[in-house]
Coordinates of C-alpha atoms in Angstrom, one line a residue:
Chain A
X770 CA 0.0 0.0 0.0
X771 CA 1.4 3.4 -0.9
X772 CA 2.3 6.1 1.6
X773 CA -0.2 8.8 0.6
X774 CA -3.2 6.6 0.9
X775 CA -2.1 4.9 4.1
X776 CA -1.4 8.2 5.8
X777 CA -4.7 9.7 4.6
X778 CA -6.6 6.6 5.7
X779 CA -5.1 6.9 9.2
X780 CA -5.9 10.6 9.2
X781 CA -9.5 10.0 8.2
X782 CA -9.9 7.3 10.9
X783 CA -8.4 9.6 13.6
X784 CA -10.7 12.5 12.5
X785 CA -13.8 10.3 12.6
X786 CA -12.7 9.2 16.1
X787 CA -12.2 12.8 17.1
X788 CA -15.7 13.7 15.8
X789 CA -17.2 10.7 17.7
X790 CA -15.5 11.8 20.9
X791 CA -16.6 15.4 20.5
X792 CA -20.3 14.3 20.0
X793 CA -20.4 11.6 22.7
X794 CA -17.9 12.9 25.2
X795 CA -15.5 10.7 27.3
X796 CA -18.2 8.9 29.2
X797 CA -17.5 8.8 32.9
X798 CA -14.3 10.8 32.4
X799 CA -16.1 13.8 31.0
X800 CA -16.4 15.9 34.1
X801 CA -12.9 15.0 35.2
X802 CA -11.4 16.0 31.8
X803 CA -13.3 19.3 31.8
X804 CA -12.2 20.2 35.3
X805 CA -8.7 19.1 34.5
X806 CA -8.7 21.2 31.3
X807 CA -9.9 24.3 33.1
X808 CA -7.4 23.8 35.8
X809 CA -4.6 23.5 33.3
X810 CA -5.8 26.6 31.5
X811 CA -5.9 28.9 34.5
X812 CA -5.0 27.7 38.0
X813 CA -2.0 25.6 37.0
X814 CA -0.3 28.7 35.5
X815 CA -0.1 30.3 38.9
X816 CA 0.4 34.1 39.2
X817 CA 1.1 34.3 35.4
X818 CA -2.6 34.1 34.6
X819 CA -3.3 37.3 36.7
X820 CA -1.0 39.3 34.5
X821 CA -3.6 39.5 31.8
X822 CA -7.2 40.8 31.6
X823 CA -10.1 38.4 31.1
X824 CA -12.8 40.7 29.8
X825 CA -15.0 39.4 27.0
X826 CA -13.2 40.1 23.7
X827 CA -9.8 40.6 25.2
X828 CA -8.5 37.3 23.8
X829 CA -9.5 38.1 20.2
X830 CA -8.2 41.6 20.6
X831 CA -4.7 40.4 21.7
X832 CA -4.5 37.9 18.8
X833 CA -5.7 40.4 16.2
X834 CA -3.3 43.1 17.2
X835 CA -0.3 40.8 17.3
X836 CA -1.4 39.2 14.0
X837 CA -1.5 42.7 12.4
X838 CA 2.1 43.4 13.6
X839 CA 3.2 40.1 12.2
X840 CA 1.8 41.0 8.8
X841 CA 4.0 44.0 8.8
X842 CA 7.1 41.9 9.7
X843 CA 6.2 39.2 7.2
X844 CA 5.6 41.7 4.3
X845 CA 9.0 43.4 5.1
X846 CA 10.9 40.1 5.1
X847 CA 9.2 39.0 1.9
X848 CA 9.9 42.3 0.2
X849 CA 13.6 42.0 1.2
X850 CA 13.7 38.4 0.0
X851 CA 12.2 39.5 -3.4
X852 CA 14.7 42.3 -3.7
X853 CA 17.7 40.1 -2.9
X854 CA 16.8 37.7 -5.7
X855 CA 18.2 40.3 -8.0
X856 CA 20.8 42.0 -5.7
X857 CA 22.1 39.3 -3.3
X858 CA 24.6 41.8 -1.7
X859 CA 22.1 44.5 -1.0
X860 CA 22.2 43.9 2.8
X861 CA 25.8 42.9 3.0
X862 CA 26.5 45.8 5.4
X863 CA 24.5 44.0 8.1
X864 CA 27.2 41.3 8.1
X865 CA 29.1 43.6 10.5
X866 CA 26.4 42.7 13.0
X867 CA 26.7 39.0 12.2
X868 CA 23.5 39.0 10.1
X869 CA 24.0 37.6 6.6
X870 CA 20.5 37.2 5.1
X871 CA 20.0 35.6 1.7
X872 CA 16.9 35.8 -0.5
X873 CA 16.1 32.2 0.4
X874 CA 16.4 32.7 4.1
X875 CA 14.4 35.9 4.1
X876 CA 11.5 34.4 2.0
X877 CA 11.6 31.3 4.3
X878 CA 11.5 33.5 7.4
X879 CA 8.7 35.6 5.8
X880 CA 6.7 32.5 5.2
X881 CA 6.9 31.5 8.9
X882 CA 6.0 35.0 9.9
X883 CA 3.0 35.3 7.6
X884 CA 1.7 31.7 8.0
X885 CA 2.0 31.4 11.8
X886 CA 2.3 35.0 12.8
X887 CA -0.1 36.8 10.5
X888 CA -2.6 34.4 9.1
X889 CA -2.5 32.0 12.1
X890 CA -3.0 34.6 14.7
X891 CA -5.8 36.4 12.8
X892 CA -7.6 33.1 12.2
X893 CA -7.3 32.0 15.8
X894 CA -8.3 35.4 17.0
X895 CA -11.4 35.3 14.8
X896 CA -12.1 31.7 15.9
X897 CA -12.0 32.8 19.6
X898 CA -14.7 35.3 18.9
X899 CA -16.9 33.3 16.4
X900 CA -16.9 29.8 18.1
X901 CA -18.4 31.0 21.4
X902 CA -21.1 32.9 19.5
X903 CA -22.0 30.0 17.4
X904 CA -22.1 27.8 20.5
X905 CA -24.1 30.4 22.3
X906 CA -21.8 30.4 25.3
X907 CA -18.7 32.2 26.5
X908 CA -15.0 31.3 25.8
X909 CA -13.8 28.9 28.4
X910 CA -10.8 31.0 29.4
X911 CA -10.3 34.5 28.0
X912 CA -7.3 35.0 30.3
X913 CA -5.5 31.9 29.0
X914 CA -6.1 32.8 25.4
X915 CA -4.6 36.3 26.0
X916 CA -1.6 34.8 27.8
X917 CA -1.0 32.1 25.2
X918 CA -1.0 34.7 22.4
X919 CA 2.3 36.0 23.7
X920 CA 3.7 32.5 23.8
X921 CA 2.6 32.1 20.2
X922 CA 4.3 35.3 19.2
X923 CA 7.5 34.2 21.0
X924 CA 7.4 30.9 19.1
X925 CA 7.0 32.6 15.7
X926 CA 9.9 34.9 16.6
X927 CA 12.0 31.8 17.3
X928 CA 10.9 30.2 14.0
X929 CA 11.8 33.4 12.1
X930 CA 15.3 33.4 13.7
X931 CA 15.6 29.7 12.9
X932 CA 14.7 30.2 9.3
X933 CA 17.9 32.3 9.0
X934 CA 20.1 30.0 11.0
X935 CA 18.5 26.7 12.1
X936 CA 21.3 25.8 14.6
X937 CA 22.5 28.3 17.1
X938 CA 24.9 27.2 19.9
X939 CA 24.1 23.6 19.0
X940 CA 20.4 24.0 19.5
X941 CA 17.9 23.3 16.7
X942 CA 16.2 26.6 16.8
X943 CA 13.3 25.7 14.5
X944 CA 12.5 22.6 16.5
X945 CA 12.6 24.7 19.7
X946 CA 10.2 27.2 18.1
X947 CA 7.9 24.2 17.1
X948 CA 7.9 23.0 20.7
X949 CA 6.7 26.4 22.0
X950 CA 4.2 26.6 19.1
X951 CA 2.8 23.2 20.0
X952 CA 2.4 24.2 23.7
X953 CA 0.5 27.4 22.6
X954 CA -1.5 25.4 20.0
X955 CA -2.7 22.8 22.5
X956 CA -3.8 25.5 25.0
X957 CA -5.9 27.1 22.2
X958 CA -7.4 23.7 21.2
X959 CA -8.3 22.8 24.8
X960 CA -9.8 26.3 25.3
X961 CA -12.0 25.9 22.2
X962 CA -12.9 22.3 23.0
X963 CA -14.1 23.3 26.4
X964 CA -16.1 26.1 24.8
X965 CA -17.7 23.8 22.4
X966 CA -18.5 21.3 25.2
X967 CA -20.7 24.0 26.7
X968 CA -22.7 24.7 23.5
X969 CA -26.4 25.4 23.8
X970 CA -27.7 23.6 20.7
X971 CA -26.3 22.5 17.4
X972 CA -23.1 24.1 16.2
X973 CA -23.4 25.8 12.8
X974 CA -21.0 24.6 10.0
X975 CA -18.5 27.5 10.2
X976 CA -18.1 26.5 13.9
X977 CA -17.3 22.9 12.9
X978 CA -14.8 24.2 10.3
X979 CA -13.0 26.2 12.9
X980 CA -12.8 23.5 15.5
X981 CA -11.9 20.8 12.9
X982 CA -9.3 23.1 11.5
X983 CA -7.6 23.3 14.9
X984 CA -7.9 19.6 15.7
X985 CA -6.8 18.4 12.3
X986 CA -3.3 19.9 12.7
X987 CA -2.1 17.7 15.5
X988 CA -4.1 14.8 14.1
X989 CA -2.4 15.1 10.7
X990 CA 1.0 15.1 12.4
X991 CA 0.0 12.0 14.4
X992 CA -1.2 10.2 11.3
X993 CA 2.0 10.8 9.5
X994 CA 4.0 9.4 12.5
X995 CA 1.7 6.4 12.9
X996 CA 1.9 5.5 9.2
X997 CA 5.7 5.8 9.3
X998 CA 5.9 8.1 6.4
X999 CA 7.3 11.1 8.3
X1000 CA 10.9 10.2 7.4
X1001 CA 10.2 10.3 3.7
X1002 CA 9.9 13.2 1.4
X1003 CA 6.5 12.1 0.3
X1004 CA 5.2 12.0 3.9
X1005 CA 6.7 15.4 4.7
X1006 CA 5.1 16.9 1.6
X1007 CA 1.8 15.3 2.6
X1008 CA 2.0 16.6 6.1
X1009 CA 2.6 20.1 4.8
X1010 CA -0.5 19.9 2.6
X1011 CA -2.7 18.3 5.3
X1012 CA -1.9 21.1 7.7
X1013 CA -2.4 23.6 4.9
X1014 CA -5.7 22.1 4.0
X1015 CA -7.0 21.9 7.5
X1016 CA -5.6 24.4 9.9
X1017 CA -5.2 27.1 7.3
X1018 CA -7.9 26.3 4.7
X1019 CA -10.6 24.9 6.9
X1020 CA -10.2 27.6 9.6
X1021 CA -10.1 30.3 6.9
X1022 CA -13.2 28.8 5.4
X1023 CA -15.1 28.8 8.7
X1024 CA -14.1 32.4 9.4
X1025 CA -14.8 33.6 5.9
X1026 CA -18.3 32.0 5.8
X1027 CA -19.2 33.5 9.2
X1028 CA -17.8 37.0 8.3
X1029 CA -19.4 37.0 4.8
X1030 CA -22.8 36.6 6.3
X1031 CA -22.2 38.8 9.3
X1032 CA -20.6 41.7 7.3
X1033 CA -23.5 41.9 4.8
X1034 CA -26.4 40.8 6.9
X1035 CA -27.2 38.2 4.2
X1036 CA -27.9 34.6 5.3
X1037 CA -25.3 32.1 4.2
X1038 CA -26.2 31.2 0.6
X1039 CA -25.9 27.4 0.8
X1040 CA -25.7 25.1 3.7
X1041 CA -24.9 22.2 1.4
X1042 CA -21.9 23.9 0.0
X1043 CA -20.7 24.8 3.5
X1044 CA -21.0 21.1 4.3
X1045 CA -19.1 20.2 1.2
X1046 CA -16.3 22.5 2.3
X1047 CA -16.2 20.8 5.7
X1048 CA -16.1 17.3 4.4
X1049 CA -13.9 18.2 1.4
X1050 CA -11.2 20.0 3.4
X1051 CA -10.7 16.8 5.5
X1052 CA -11.1 14.2 2.7
X1053 CA -8.9 15.8 0.0
X1054 CA -5.4 17.1 -0.3
X1055 CA -5.2 20.9 -0.7
X1056 CA -2.9 21.7 -3.6
X1057 CA -1.8 25.1 -2.4
X1058 CA 1.6 25.1 -0.7
X1059 CA 5.2 24.0 -1.1
X1060 CA 6.3 21.5 -3.7
X1061 CA 8.4 19.7 -1.1
X1062 CA 8.1 19.1 2.7
X1063 CA 10.9 21.4 3.8
X1064 CA 8.8 23.4 6.3
X1065 CA 7.3 20.2 7.8
X1066 CA 10.7 18.5 8.1
X1067 CA 12.4 21.5 9.6
X1068 CA 9.6 22.1 12.2
X1069 CA 9.9 18.5 13.3
X1070 CA 13.6 18.5 13.5
X1071 CA 14.0 16.0 10.7
X1072 CA 16.2 16.0 7.6
X1073 CA 14.4 16.5 4.3
X1074 CA 13.6 13.1 2.8
X1075 CA 14.0 12.0 -0.8
X1076 CA 11.1 13.3 -2.8
X1077 CA 10.3 10.3 -4.9
X1078 CA 6.7 9.4 -5.7
X1079 CA 5.8 5.9 -6.7
X1080 CA 3.2 5.5 -9.5
X1081 CA 0.5 4.7 -6.8
X1082 CA 1.5 7.7 -4.7
X1083 CA 1.3 9.9 -7.8
X1084 CA -2.1 8.6 -8.8
X1085 CA -3.6 9.0 -5.3
X1086 CA -2.1 12.4 -4.6
X1087 CA -3.2 13.8 -8.0
X1088 CA -6.7 12.3 -7.6
X1089 CA -7.1 13.8 -4.1
X1090 CA -5.8 17.1 -5.2
X1091 CA -8.2 17.2 -8.1
X1092 CA -11.0 16.4 -5.7
X1093 CA -10.0 19.4 -3.6
X1094 CA -11.4 21.6 -6.3
X1095 CA -14.9 20.7 -4.9
X1096 CA -14.5 22.3 -1.5
X1097 CA -12.5 25.2 -2.9
X1098 CA -15.1 25.9 -5.5
X1099 CA -17.8 25.5 -2.9
X1100 CA -16.2 28.0 -0.6
X1101 CA -15.5 30.6 -3.2
X1102 CA -19.1 30.4 -4.6
X1103 CA -20.7 30.4 -1.1
X1104 CA -18.6 33.4 0.1
X1105 CA -19.0 35.5 -3.1
X1106 CA -22.8 34.9 -3.5
X1107 CA -23.4 35.5 0.3
X1108 CA -21.4 38.8 0.0
X1109 CA -23.4 39.8 -3.1
X1110 CA -26.7 38.6 -1.6
X1111 CA -30.0 38.2 -3.3
X1112 CA -31.0 41.7 -2.5
X1113 CA -29.8 45.0 -1.0
X1114 CA -27.2 44.9 1.8
X1115 CA -28.7 45.4 5.2
X1116 CA -25.4 46.1 6.8
X1117 CA -23.0 48.6 5.3
X1118 CA -21.5 47.1 2.1
X1119 CA -18.5 49.4 2.4
X1120 CA -17.5 48.2 5.9
X1121 CA -13.8 47.4 6.4
X1122 CA -13.0 43.8 5.7
X1123 CA -15.6 43.1 3.1
X1124 CA -13.3 44.0 0.2
X1125 CA -10.6 41.7 1.5
X1126 CA -13.0 38.8 1.9
X1127 CA -14.2 39.4 -1.7
X1128 CA -10.6 39.5 -3.0
X1129 CA -9.6 36.3 -1.1
X1130 CA -12.6 34.4 -2.3
X1131 CA -12.2 35.6 -5.9
X1132 CA -8.6 34.5 -6.1
X1133 CA -9.1 31.2 -4.4
X1134 CA -10.2 29.0 -7.4
X1135 CA -7.7 30.2 -10.1
X1136 CA -4.8 29.9 -7.7
X1137 CA -5.8 26.5 -6.5
X1138 CA -6.0 25.2 -10.1
X1139 CA -2.6 26.8 -10.9
X1140 CA -1.2 25.2 -7.8
X1141 CA -2.6 21.8 -8.8
X1142 CA -0.7 22.0 -12.1
X1143 CA 2.5 22.9 -10.4
X1144 CA 2.2 20.2 -7.8
X1145 CA 1.3 17.5 -10.4
X1146 CA 4.4 18.6 -12.3
X1147 CA 6.6 18.3 -9.2
X1148 CA 5.8 14.6 -9.0
X1149 CA 7.5 14.0 -12.3
X1150 CA 11.1 12.8 -12.5
X1151 CA 12.1 16.0 -14.3
X1152 CA 9.7 18.7 -13.3
X1153 CA 9.5 21.7 -15.6
X1154 CA 7.3 24.2 -13.7
X1155 CA 9.1 24.0 -10.3
X1156 CA 10.6 27.4 -11.0
X1157 CA 7.2 29.0 -10.6
X1158 CA 6.3 27.2 -7.3
X1159 CA 7.8 29.7 -4.8
X1160 CA 6.1 32.7 -6.5
X1161 CA 2.8 30.8 -6.8
X1162 CA 2.9 29.9 -3.1
X1163 CA 3.5 33.5 -2.2
X1164 CA 0.6 34.6 -4.4
X1165 CA -1.6 32.0 -2.6
X1166 CA -0.5 33.3 0.8
X1167 CA -0.8 37.0 0.1
X1168 CA -3.9 37.0 -2.2
X1169 CA -6.0 34.3 -0.6
X1170 CA -5.1 33.5 3.0
X1171 CA -4.0 37.0 4.1
X1172 CA -7.1 38.8 2.6
X1173 CA -9.5 36.3 4.1
X1174 CA -8.0 36.2 7.6
X1175 CA -7.4 40.0 7.6
X1176 CA -10.8 40.7 6.2
X1177 CA -12.5 38.7 8.9
X1178 CA -10.4 40.3 11.6
X1179 CA -11.2 43.8 10.3
X1180 CA -14.9 43.0 10.2
X1181 CA -14.9 41.5 13.7
X1182 CA -12.8 44.4 15.1
X1183 CA -15.8 46.5 16.3
X1184 CA -17.5 43.5 17.9
X1185 CA -14.3 42.5 19.7
X1186 CA -13.1 45.9 20.9
X1187 CA -16.3 47.8 21.1
X1188 CA -14.9 50.5 18.8
X1189 CA -14.7 50.8 15.0
X1190 CA -11.5 51.3 13.1
X1191 CA -10.4 54.9 13.2
X1192 CA -10.9 55.6 9.5
X1193 CA -12.8 53.7 6.9
X1194 CA -11.1 55.7 4.2
X1195 CA -7.6 54.6 5.6
X1196 CA -8.8 51.0 5.6
X1197 CA -9.8 51.4 2.0
X1198 CA -6.4 52.8 1.0
X1199 CA -4.7 50.0 2.9
X1200 CA -6.7 47.4 1.1
X1201 CA -5.7 48.8 -2.3
X1202 CA -2.1 49.2 -1.3
X1203 CA -1.9 45.7 0.1
X1204 CA -4.0 43.9 -2.5
X1205 CA -2.6 45.8 -5.4
X1206 CA 1.0 45.5 -4.2
X1207 CA 0.8 41.8 -3.7
X1208 CA -1.0 41.2 -7.0
X1209 CA 1.2 43.3 -9.2
X1210 CA 4.5 42.6 -7.4
X1211 CA 4.1 38.9 -7.3
X1212 CA 2.8 38.7 -10.9
X1213 CA 5.8 40.6 -12.2
X1214 CA 8.1 38.3 -10.1
X1215 CA 6.4 35.3 -11.7
X1216 CA 7.1 36.8 -15.1
X1217 CA 10.8 37.0 -14.2
X1218 CA 10.6 33.3 -13.0
X1219 CA 9.2 32.4 -16.5
X1220 CA 12.1 34.2 -18.2
X1221 CA 14.6 32.4 -16.1
X1222 CA 12.9 29.0 -16.7
X1223 CA 12.9 29.7 -20.5
X1224 CA 16.7 30.5 -20.4
X1225 CA 17.5 27.4 -18.4
X1226 CA 15.5 25.3 -20.8
X1227 CA 17.4 26.9 -23.7
X1228 CA 20.6 26.2 -21.8
X1229 CA 21.6 29.9 -22.0
X1230 CA 24.4 30.5 -19.5
X1231 CA 24.1 34.2 -18.9
X1232 CA 21.2 35.4 -16.8
X1233 CA 18.8 37.8 -18.5
X1234 CA 19.0 41.5 -17.5
X1235 CA 15.3 41.7 -18.2
X1236 CA 14.5 39.1 -15.6
X1237 CA 16.7 41.0 -13.1
X1238 CA 15.0 44.3 -13.8
X1239 CA 11.6 42.7 -13.5
X1240 CA 12.5 41.3 -10.1
X1241 CA 13.4 44.8 -8.9
X1242 CA 10.1 46.1 -10.2
X1243 CA 8.3 43.2 -8.6
X1244 CA 9.9 43.9 -5.3
X1245 CA 9.1 47.6 -5.4
X1246 CA 5.5 46.9 -6.3
X1247 CA 5.3 44.4 -3.5
X1248 CA 6.4 47.2 -1.1
X1249 CA 2.8 48.4 -1.4
X1250 CA 1.9 45.5 0.8
X1251 CA 4.3 46.7 3.5
X1252 CA 2.7 50.2 3.3
X1253 CA -0.8 48.6 3.5
X1254 CA 0.2 46.6 6.6
X1255 CA 1.5 49.8 8.3
X1256 CA -1.8 51.6 7.4
X1257 CA -4.0 48.7 8.7
X1258 CA -2.0 48.5 11.9
X1259 CA -2.1 52.3 12.5
X1260 CA -5.8 52.3 11.8
X1261 CA -6.4 49.5 14.3
X1262 CA -4.2 50.9 17.0
X1263 CA -5.8 54.3 16.8
X1264 CA -9.2 52.7 16.5
X1265 CA -8.7 50.9 19.8
X1266 CA -8.5 54.3 21.6
X1267 CA -10.3 56.8 19.4
X1268 CA -12.6 54.8 17.1
X1269 CA -16.3 55.5 17.2
X1270 CA -18.0 53.5 19.9
X1271 CA -20.2 50.7 18.5
X1272 CA -23.2 51.6 20.7
X1273 CA -22.9 55.4 20.0
X1274 CA -23.0 54.7 16.2
X1275 CA -26.2 52.8 16.5
X1276 CA -27.8 55.7 18.3
X1277 CA -26.7 58.0 15.6
X1278 CA -27.9 55.9 12.8
X1279 CA -31.3 55.3 14.4
X1280 CA -31.8 59.1 14.6
X1281 CA -31.4 59.3 10.9
X1282 CA -34.0 56.6 10.2
X1283 CA -37.1 57.8 8.4
X1284 CA -40.3 57.9 10.4
X1285 CA -42.4 56.6 7.5
X1286 CA -41.7 54.6 4.4
X1287 CA -43.9 54.9 1.4
X1288 CA -44.5 51.5 -0.1
X1289 CA -45.4 52.0 -3.8
X1290 CA -44.8 48.5 -5.0
X1291 CA -44.2 45.0 -3.5
X1292 CA -40.8 44.8 -2.0
X1293 CA -38.8 42.7 0.5
X1294 CA -38.4 43.6 4.2
X1295 CA -34.6 43.5 3.5
X1296 CA -34.9 46.3 1.0
X1297 CA -37.0 48.4 3.4
X1298 CA -34.4 47.9 6.1
X1299 CA -31.6 48.7 3.7
X1300 CA -33.1 52.0 2.9
X1301 CA -32.5 53.1 6.5
X1302 CA -35.9 52.2 8.1
X1303 CA -35.9 50.5 11.5
X1304 CA -38.5 48.6 13.5
X1305 CA -40.2 51.8 14.5
X1306 CA -40.7 53.1 11.0
X1307 CA -44.3 53.2 9.7
X1308 CA -44.7 51.6 6.3
X1309 CA -47.4 53.5 4.4
X1310 CA -48.9 51.8 1.4
X1311 CA -49.4 54.2 -1.5
X1312 CA -52.2 53.5 -3.9
X1313 CA -51.4 52.3 -7.4
X1314 CA -53.5 52.2 -10.5
X1315 CA -53.0 50.9 -14.0
X1316 CA -54.7 54.0 -15.6
X1317 CA -52.7 56.1 -18.0
X1318 CA -50.9 59.0 -16.2
X1319 CA -51.6 62.7 -16.9
X1320 CA -50.2 66.0 -15.9
X1321 CA -50.4 66.9 -12.2
X1322 CA -53.0 69.5 -11.5
X1323 CA -51.5 72.5 -9.7
Chain B
X916 CA -8.3 95.9 28.9
X917 CA -6.8 95.7 32.3
X918 CA -3.8 93.7 33.4
X919 CA -5.9 91.9 36.0
X920 CA -8.0 90.3 33.3
X921 CA -5.0 88.7 31.5
X922 CA -3.7 87.2 34.7
X923 CA -7.1 85.8 35.6
X924 CA -7.1 83.3 32.6
X925 CA -3.9 81.6 33.7
X926 CA -4.2 78.4 31.7
X927 CA -3.1 77.0 28.4
X928 CA -5.6 77.1 25.5
X929 CA -5.1 75.1 22.4
X930 CA -7.2 75.9 19.3
X931 CA -9.1 73.0 17.8
X932 CA -9.2 74.5 14.3
X933 CA -6.3 74.9 11.8
X934 CA -6.3 78.2 9.8
X935 CA -6.1 77.5 6.1
X936 CA -3.1 79.8 5.6
X937 CA -0.9 78.1 8.2
X938 CA 0.8 75.9 5.6
X939 CA 2.3 79.1 4.1
X940 CA 4.5 79.5 7.2
X941 CA 5.8 75.9 6.8
X942 CA 6.3 76.3 3.0
X943 CA 8.1 79.6 3.6
X944 CA 10.4 77.9 6.1
X945 CA 11.2 75.1 3.7
X946 CA 11.9 77.5 0.8
X947 CA 14.2 79.6 3.0
X948 CA 16.2 76.5 4.0
X949 CA 16.6 75.6 0.4
X950 CA 17.6 79.1 -0.5
X951 CA 20.2 79.1 2.2
X952 CA 21.7 75.9 0.9
X953 CA 21.9 77.3 -2.6
X954 CA 23.4 80.5 -1.2
X955 CA 26.1 78.4 0.6
X956 CA 27.0 76.7 -2.6
X957 CA 27.4 80.0 -4.4
X958 CA 29.3 81.8 -1.6
X959 CA 31.6 78.8 -0.8
X960 CA 31.8 76.8 -4.0
X961 CA 33.4 73.4 -3.5
X962 CA 33.1 73.6 0.3
X963 CA 31.1 70.9 2.0
X964 CA 28.3 71.6 4.3
X965 CA 29.4 72.0 7.9
X966 CA 28.3 69.3 10.4
X967 CA 26.3 67.3 7.8
X968 CA 29.4 66.6 5.7
X969 CA 31.1 65.1 8.7
X970 CA 28.2 62.9 9.7
X971 CA 27.4 61.4 6.2
X972 CA 30.7 59.5 5.8
X973 CA 29.8 57.5 8.9
X974 CA 27.1 55.8 6.8
X975 CA 29.3 55.1 3.8
X976 CA 29.2 51.5 2.8
X977 CA 26.0 51.0 4.8
X978 CA 23.3 52.6 2.7
X979 CA 24.8 51.5 -0.6
X980 CA 21.8 49.9 -2.1
X981 CA 18.4 51.2 -3.1
X982 CA 16.7 48.8 -0.7
X983 CA 17.7 51.0 2.2
X984 CA 15.3 53.7 1.1
X985 CA 12.5 51.2 1.4
X986 CA 13.8 49.8 4.7
X987 CA 13.9 53.4 6.0
X988 CA 10.2 53.6 5.1
X989 CA 9.5 50.4 7.0
X990 CA 11.3 51.8 10.0
X991 CA 9.3 55.0 9.8
X992 CA 6.2 53.0 9.7
X993 CA 7.3 50.9 12.6
X994 CA 8.1 54.0 14.6
X995 CA 4.8 55.5 13.7
X996 CA 3.0 52.5 15.1
X997 CA 5.0 52.6 18.3
X998 CA 4.5 56.4 18.6
X999 CA 0.8 56.0 18.0
X1000 CA 0.5 53.3 20.7
X1001 CA 2.3 55.5 23.2
X1002 CA 0.5 58.7 22.4
X1003 CA -2.9 57.0 22.3
X1004 CA -2.3 55.2 25.5
X1005 CA -1.1 58.3 27.3
X1006 CA -3.5 60.9 25.9
X1007 CA -6.5 62.0 27.9

């Protein structure tokens, strides 16, 4: 039996077991496990837990703010990595301080910063707000979630340092960062599991996506170890894609579906499509990600295994990646049509975060299909498209996962903090800078990749000056993402202190509501509400007739 | 107006509105600075600017790539975020 199918079979079995345990509990150990979990989250931490506040929303706020700061760091590292592709000695003056970054190390560090620092923290922050609401209860421990956010940030810092130099003073830095990351991750998982255990009724599908996204990460790692494929390149590649398809994709899907409905006031377009996303994200292999398992191997302190697919592995992996089109297409359609709605927006369509969600959902399908071609090509003995893989992965990160997680965070910001972002106009500018910078910068970089690939294929020795110039242009255009990250962070920081209060805005808007609404033709309640009417507005039917009109008598 | 009246106020008042013509003062200051630089180059041709000419060589070999202009922008952005955090947290 081949490695891919074996590992996936173990993963599916473990996920089914997890679902069964979540639904049925641990029998007589239920109360003991819950009490023990709460003890571990708060009392066991001693005085450390009293260092942070436990007000409702404080956990999400802490994760959001740190996630925004990580986006700035990640975009800066990625920008520098793109620049150094053309000018490797651009930062040589830093060698006086013992820092010798290369393009590869900067991009690798940028990937850790954006995946676990930016996207990971924003998704977990959004999940900490959404899951209790869907479960109609409160987060098990706000204090623990706040405290753990700092441990998570510390772990990402260590990972970013390790990406530059993996061994410092004989210590495997990336593995050390992973150990800290696992500790923080388990605290979040236990917190969310305890929250779900207190649910008052059935959990909506976005809630299941968020909790399964969290649980599937350690389950996927366990499955790879149990199947024994963790030492091989195929197993490491698969682990990277399982984590990408569950923790990142499933969590992002849950958050995006909730935010799309919440931001527009439209009900979720299709429950069946949401269910397809839930099942599909667990049952298939998400094609977006690395073409090797370098990140998975480094994080587990293993050496990168040989990347040799057997015919069976190739077949199963390609089939499961092709199947991933179903949940990806289902998510994109569900989010986009929910955002558009069947009628007028009840909530403000221009609210911060909606544009980001729209961008992320729009880019999802084309990038997934592109990634599938690159991944399928990578299985071949002599891959021809591998030169495009790093750029395509960056595009997937910055145009799908960052917009979705950031859009959800910006939308949830008022609900979490009690205040709106300082300026809606600044948020709009930041969106254009960030989205435009990532799209244009990385597209131009990919054009340079194509030129280099063509020259390699033609066995031309000298590198093209055009490709070099394009790389500089790509890096400069990507700088817009850095500026966008600065603007978003400034907007959020100022909004925390001086943003319009959520309750005061409601009072203001209600005073502008019309006292009466003339109903000339049949219309929906949604459209009446969208015109500014509220529950106190009197709807006045206006008579209609089919007679021919005439001049108004004065 | 009596002297007693002016002493009775005794507190700092900061206006909330910005006069439309206030930018003229800033622009005038900038133009004056540029004019003085030009004047220096005319009066003392070939002579380097005092103080500044002694500081700049310190950074020779450091900012020798265009990337540093962009990194400077990132640093400004980072400092702006830190400054905003501090000022927002300490303001009334």
